[in-house]
Structures are given as structure tokens and as C-alpha cells.
mmCIF file of C-alpha atoms in Angstrom:
data_model
loop_
_atom_site.group_PDB
_atom_site.id
_atom_site.type_symbol
_atom_site.label_atom_id
_atom_site.label_comp_id
_atom_site.label_asym_id
_atom_site.label_seq_id
_atom_site.Cartn_x
_atom_site.Cartn_y
_atom_site.Cartn_z
ATOM 1 C CA MET A 1 -15.341 -109.225 48.628
ATOM 2 C CA ASP A 2 -17.534 -111.409 46.715
ATOM 3 C CA ILE A 3 -16.811 -111.599 43.073
ATOM 4 C CA PRO A 4 -20.345 -112.274 41.073
ATOM 5 C CA LYS A 5 -20.997 -115.601 39.481
ATOM 6 C CA ARG A 6 -21.150 -114.150 36.153
ATOM 7 C CA TYR A 7 -17.522 -112.726 36.416
ATOM 8 C CA LEU A 8 -16.180 -116.007 37.395
ATOM 9 C CA SER A 9 -17.870 -117.766 34.681
ATOM 10 C CA ILE A 10 -16.576 -115.150 32.412
ATOM 11 C CA PHE A 11 -12.982 -115.735 33.657
ATOM 12 C CA ILE A 12 -13.259 -119.589 33.351
ATOM 13 C CA LEU A 13 -14.499 -119.233 29.754
ATOM 14 C CA ILE A 14 -11.582 -117.008 28.795
ATOM 15 C CA VAL A 15 -9.006 -119.424 30.490
ATOM 16 C CA PHE A 16 -10.505 -122.201 28.560
ATOM 17 C CA ILE A 17 -10.526 -120.508 25.295
ATOM 18 C CA THR A 18 -7.001 -119.211 25.586
ATOM 19 C CA THR A 19 -5.325 -122.239 26.649
ATOM 20 C CA ASP A 20 -3.844 -123.934 23.641
ATOM 21 C CA PRO A 21 -4.218 -127.697 24.008
ATOM 22 C CA LEU A 22 -2.062 -128.488 21.084
ATOM 23 C CA HIS A 23 1.097 -127.492 23.039
ATOM 24 C CA ALA A 24 0.330 -129.677 26.049
ATOM 25 C CA ASP A 25 2.672 -132.617 26.473
ATOM 26 C CA THR A 26 0.793 -135.757 27.009
ATOM 27 C CA ASN A 27 3.657 -138.223 26.891
ATOM 28 C CA ASN A 28 3.938 -139.436 30.444
ATOM 29 C CA SER A 29 5.481 -142.784 29.728
ATOM 30 C CA ILE A 30 8.912 -143.863 30.162
ATOM 31 C CA PRO A 31 10.581 -144.770 26.840
ATOM 32 C CA VAL A 32 11.471 -148.604 26.618
ATOM 33 C CA PRO A 33 14.225 -149.522 24.537
ATOM 34 C CA ASN A 34 13.276 -150.988 21.250
ATOM 35 C CA GLY A 35 9.741 -150.908 22.082
ATOM 36 C CA PRO A 36 6.995 -149.215 20.665
ATOM 37 C CA SER A 37 6.868 -145.380 21.484
ATOM 38 C CA PRO A 38 3.227 -143.989 22.085
ATOM 39 C CA PRO A 39 2.437 -141.076 19.648
ATOM 40 C CA ARG A 40 2.674 -137.690 21.099
ATOM 41 C CA VAL A 41 -0.962 -136.560 20.763
ATOM 42 C CA ALA A 42 -2.647 -133.565 22.628
ATOM 43 C CA TYR A 43 -6.542 -133.647 22.994
ATOM 44 C CA ASN A 44 -8.454 -130.773 21.216
ATOM 45 C CA PRO A 45 -11.920 -130.929 22.008
ATOM 46 C CA PHE A 46 -12.964 -129.107 18.979
ATOM 47 C CA ALA A 47 -11.117 -131.319 16.276
ATOM 48 C CA LYS A 48 -12.900 -133.024 13.909
ATOM 49 C CA VAL A 49 -13.172 -136.916 14.427
ATOM 50 C CA THR A 50 -13.303 -139.387 11.639
ATOM 51 C CA VAL A 51 -14.710 -142.856 11.941
ATOM 52 C CA GLU A 52 -14.084 -145.455 9.448
ATOM 53 C CA ILE A 53 -15.758 -148.769 9.376
ATOM 54 C CA ILE A 54 -13.916 -151.602 7.676
ATOM 55 C CA ASN A 55 -15.521 -154.920 6.450
ATOM 56 C CA ASP A 56 -13.561 -157.742 7.843
ATOM 57 C CA ILE A 57 -16.332 -160.343 7.130
ATOM 58 C CA GLY A 58 -16.225 -162.430 3.872
ATOM 59 C CA SER A 59 -19.430 -161.048 2.549
ATOM 60 C CA THR A 60 -21.106 -157.918 2.181
ATOM 61 C CA VAL A 61 -22.051 -156.057 5.486
ATOM 62 C CA SER A 62 -25.059 -153.848 5.683
ATOM 63 C CA PHE A 63 -25.374 -151.165 8.452
ATOM 64 C CA HIS A 64 -27.251 -148.220 9.619
ATOM 65 C CA CYS A 65 -25.386 -145.410 11.795
ATOM 66 C CA LYS A 66 -26.750 -142.270 13.483
ATOM 67 C CA SER A 67 -26.686 -140.355 16.741
ATOM 68 C CA LYS A 68 -29.328 -138.500 18.582
ATOM 69 C CA ASP A 69 -29.300 -135.426 15.992
ATOM 70 C CA ASP A 70 -27.764 -137.268 12.930
ATOM 71 C CA ASP A 71 -29.074 -140.153 10.595
ATOM 72 C CA LEU A 72 -26.297 -141.146 8.384
ATOM 73 C CA GLY A 73 -28.462 -143.570 6.351
ATOM 74 C CA GLU A 74 -28.123 -147.326 5.324
ATOM 75 C CA ARG A 75 -25.006 -148.511 3.988
ATOM 76 C CA SER A 76 -23.543 -151.586 2.411
ATOM 77 C CA VAL A 77 -19.687 -152.262 2.301
ATOM 78 C CA GLN A 78 -18.111 -155.185 0.342
ATOM 79 C CA PRO A 79 -15.392 -157.477 1.877
ATOM 80 C CA ARG A 80 -12.187 -155.449 2.620
ATOM 81 C CA GLY A 81 -14.046 -152.292 1.642
ATOM 82 C CA SER A 82 -14.618 -149.239 4.063
ATOM 83 C CA TRP A 83 -16.759 -146.343 4.579
ATOM 84 C CA SER A 84 -16.283 -143.219 6.864
ATOM 85 C CA PHE A 85 -18.018 -140.224 8.381
ATOM 86 C CA SER A 86 -16.740 -137.299 10.228
ATOM 87 C CA PHE A 87 -17.948 -134.940 12.895
ATOM 88 C CA ARG A 88 -17.242 -132.592 15.655
ATOM 89 C CA ARG A 89 -17.414 -133.780 19.407
ATOM 90 C CA HIS A 90 -20.060 -132.464 21.458
ATOM 91 C CA ILE A 91 -19.034 -129.513 23.768
ATOM 92 C CA PHE A 92 -19.878 -131.245 26.957
ATOM 93 C CA GLY A 93 -18.406 -134.813 26.119
ATOM 94 C CA ARG A 94 -21.672 -136.591 25.261
ATOM 95 C CA THR A 95 -21.043 -137.559 21.407
ATOM 96 C CA LEU A 96 -22.406 -141.002 20.531
ATOM 97 C CA PHE A 97 -22.852 -142.481 17.294
ATOM 98 C CA PHE A 98 -24.129 -146.042 17.094
ATOM 99 C CA CYS A 99 -24.816 -148.468 14.057
ATOM 100 C CA TYR A 100 -26.952 -151.390 13.477
ATOM 101 C CA PHE A 101 -25.257 -153.990 11.438
ATOM 102 C CA VAL A 102 -26.643 -156.888 9.361
ATOM 103 C CA LEU A 103 -23.770 -159.636 9.018
ATOM 104 C CA PRO A 104 -24.961 -162.245 6.696
ATOM 105 C CA ASN A 105 -25.357 -165.814 7.810
ATOM 106 C CA ILE A 106 -24.233 -164.467 11.358
ATOM 107 C CA GLY A 107 -26.951 -162.454 12.509
ATOM 108 C CA SER A 108 -27.971 -158.679 13.396
ATOM 109 C CA TYR A 109 -26.112 -156.519 15.993
ATOM 110 C CA TRP A 110 -25.780 -152.886 17.297
ATOM 111 C CA PHE A 111 -22.567 -151.226 18.527
ATOM 112 C CA ASP A 112 -21.503 -147.654 19.690
ATOM 113 C CA ILE A 113 -19.046 -146.985 16.998
ATOM 114 C CA TYR A 114 -18.156 -143.733 18.627
ATOM 115 C CA LYS A 115 -18.845 -143.198 22.313
ATOM 116 C CA GLU A 116 -17.488 -140.564 24.785
ATOM 117 C CA PRO A 117 -15.829 -140.914 27.254
ATOM 118 C CA ARG A 118 -14.493 -144.258 25.827
ATOM 119 C CA ASP A 119 -13.191 -142.878 22.672
ATOM 120 C CA ASN A 120 -11.620 -139.551 23.725
ATOM 121 C CA SER A 121 -9.354 -140.782 26.719
ATOM 122 C CA GLY A 122 -6.984 -143.709 27.483
ATOM 123 C CA GLU A 123 -5.885 -146.369 24.968
ATOM 124 C CA TYR A 124 -9.359 -145.949 23.111
ATOM 125 C CA TRP A 125 -8.422 -142.247 22.382
ATOM 126 C CA CYS A 126 -8.683 -141.380 18.634
ATOM 127 C CA ASP A 127 -9.423 -138.466 16.272
ATOM 128 C CA THR A 128 -9.131 -141.113 13.447
ATOM 129 C CA CYS A 129 -11.040 -144.124 14.786
ATOM 130 C CA LEU A 130 -10.698 -147.237 12.508
ATOM 131 C CA TRP A 131 -13.064 -150.125 13.063
ATOM 132 C CA LYS A 132 -12.800 -153.664 11.564
ATOM 133 C CA ILE A 133 -16.223 -155.398 11.532
ATOM 134 C CA ARG A 134 -15.686 -159.046 12.504
ATOM 135 C CA PRO A 135 -18.200 -161.737 13.581
ATOM 136 C CA LEU A 136 -17.462 -161.589 17.126
ATOM 137 C CA GLY A 137 -17.595 -157.721 17.293
ATOM 138 C CA PRO A 138 -15.868 -154.876 16.079
ATOM 139 C CA CYS A 139 -11.943 -154.132 16.687
ATOM 140 C CA LYS A 140 -10.440 -150.973 17.099
ATOM 141 C CA PHE A 141 -6.985 -149.981 15.847
ATOM 142 C CA ASP A 142 -4.653 -149.584 18.460
ATOM 143 C CA ARG A 143 -2.179 -146.731 17.651
ATOM 144 C CA ILE A 144 0.484 -148.129 20.060
ATOM 145 C CA THR A 145 0.746 -151.671 18.783
ATOM 146 C CA ASN A 146 -0.582 -150.756 15.237
ATOM 147 C CA GLN A 147 -3.050 -153.812 15.299
ATOM 148 C CA PHE A 148 -6.808 -153.907 15.277
ATOM 149 C CA ASP A 149 -6.583 -155.749 18.718
ATOM 150 C CA LEU A 150 -8.797 -153.431 20.980
ATOM 151 C CA CYS A 151 -12.033 -155.773 20.338
ATOM 152 C CA ASP A 152 -15.356 -155.297 21.908
ATOM 153 C CA PRO A 153 -18.423 -157.734 21.923
ATOM 154 C CA TRP A 154 -21.514 -156.616 20.178
ATOM 155 C CA ASN A 155 -23.895 -154.468 22.351
ATOM 156 C CA LYS A 156 -26.641 -156.452 24.150
ATOM 157 C CA SER A 157 -30.128 -156.031 22.908
#
């Protein structure tokens, strides 16, 4: 007996909606005595994401961030200052926000400040994504080491 495709699609949709990702156990690592314990975080595809950009350069940084659908405008941040924005992830995992940075006496660069799947899996996973802007490229806050040690080079032109 063949099940019509629409009923199968509805069934899959119901299973997806009724599955509670907040009760999923994502702690698959073995605890290490006196070592850092990874946070217990469940992925929620509908959760709001916040990206915070922190100026770790000795002078004011100007930048312009946007996505395909949203232009967040031009901004300037003083040394050690920050600016943030929030959004909801794209349902199909294609969320991308990129920023064009002007670093005085250093140069102009762009970087994908939030990019799926990079930022919704593995060590880069975040729902509050903290980035320090540095001369060689942005460094993301690592929730395991509690440091800004996930550094990436600037995107190539």
C-alpha cells in the first residue's frame, strides 16, 4: 500500500515540530578531572542568535554589516567598545551575515561574521556569538576555553 507523498510530508513535519530539542543531551564527551567541562547546550533551530562585535584594535573601527535580506547599516565602535545585532536562523540553515571593516592604518577587509553551517555546529556553535576584531582577523569566543582563541583570517577579496 503506497502512502501518498503529502501524508508522508505532513508526518515528517509533525515529528519535527513535536520533537523538543531542549531535552536532547548533547554532552557526548568524557569528563576530564580538573579540566574544563563543555557546556550542555541543545541546538534549537528557532532560537534567536545574537552577534556581538568587539573592537580589539587601538583605534576606532568602522564597519558595515548585512545579509541578503537585511542591511544593518554603517557603524563605528571605539576601542574596547562593542555593537551587537540579533536575528533568527534561516529555516534551511543558510543564514549568512557579512561585514566590511575599515581598520585605520591597517586596511579594509570583509568577513562572514555569522555563517551556517560554521556557526551552528562543532566548536564554533553559538547562540551568542562574540567576535573580537583584531588586525590579522576576527577571533571568536570559545565557550570551552573561555577565551577568544578561535581566530580566522580575513576573507579573500
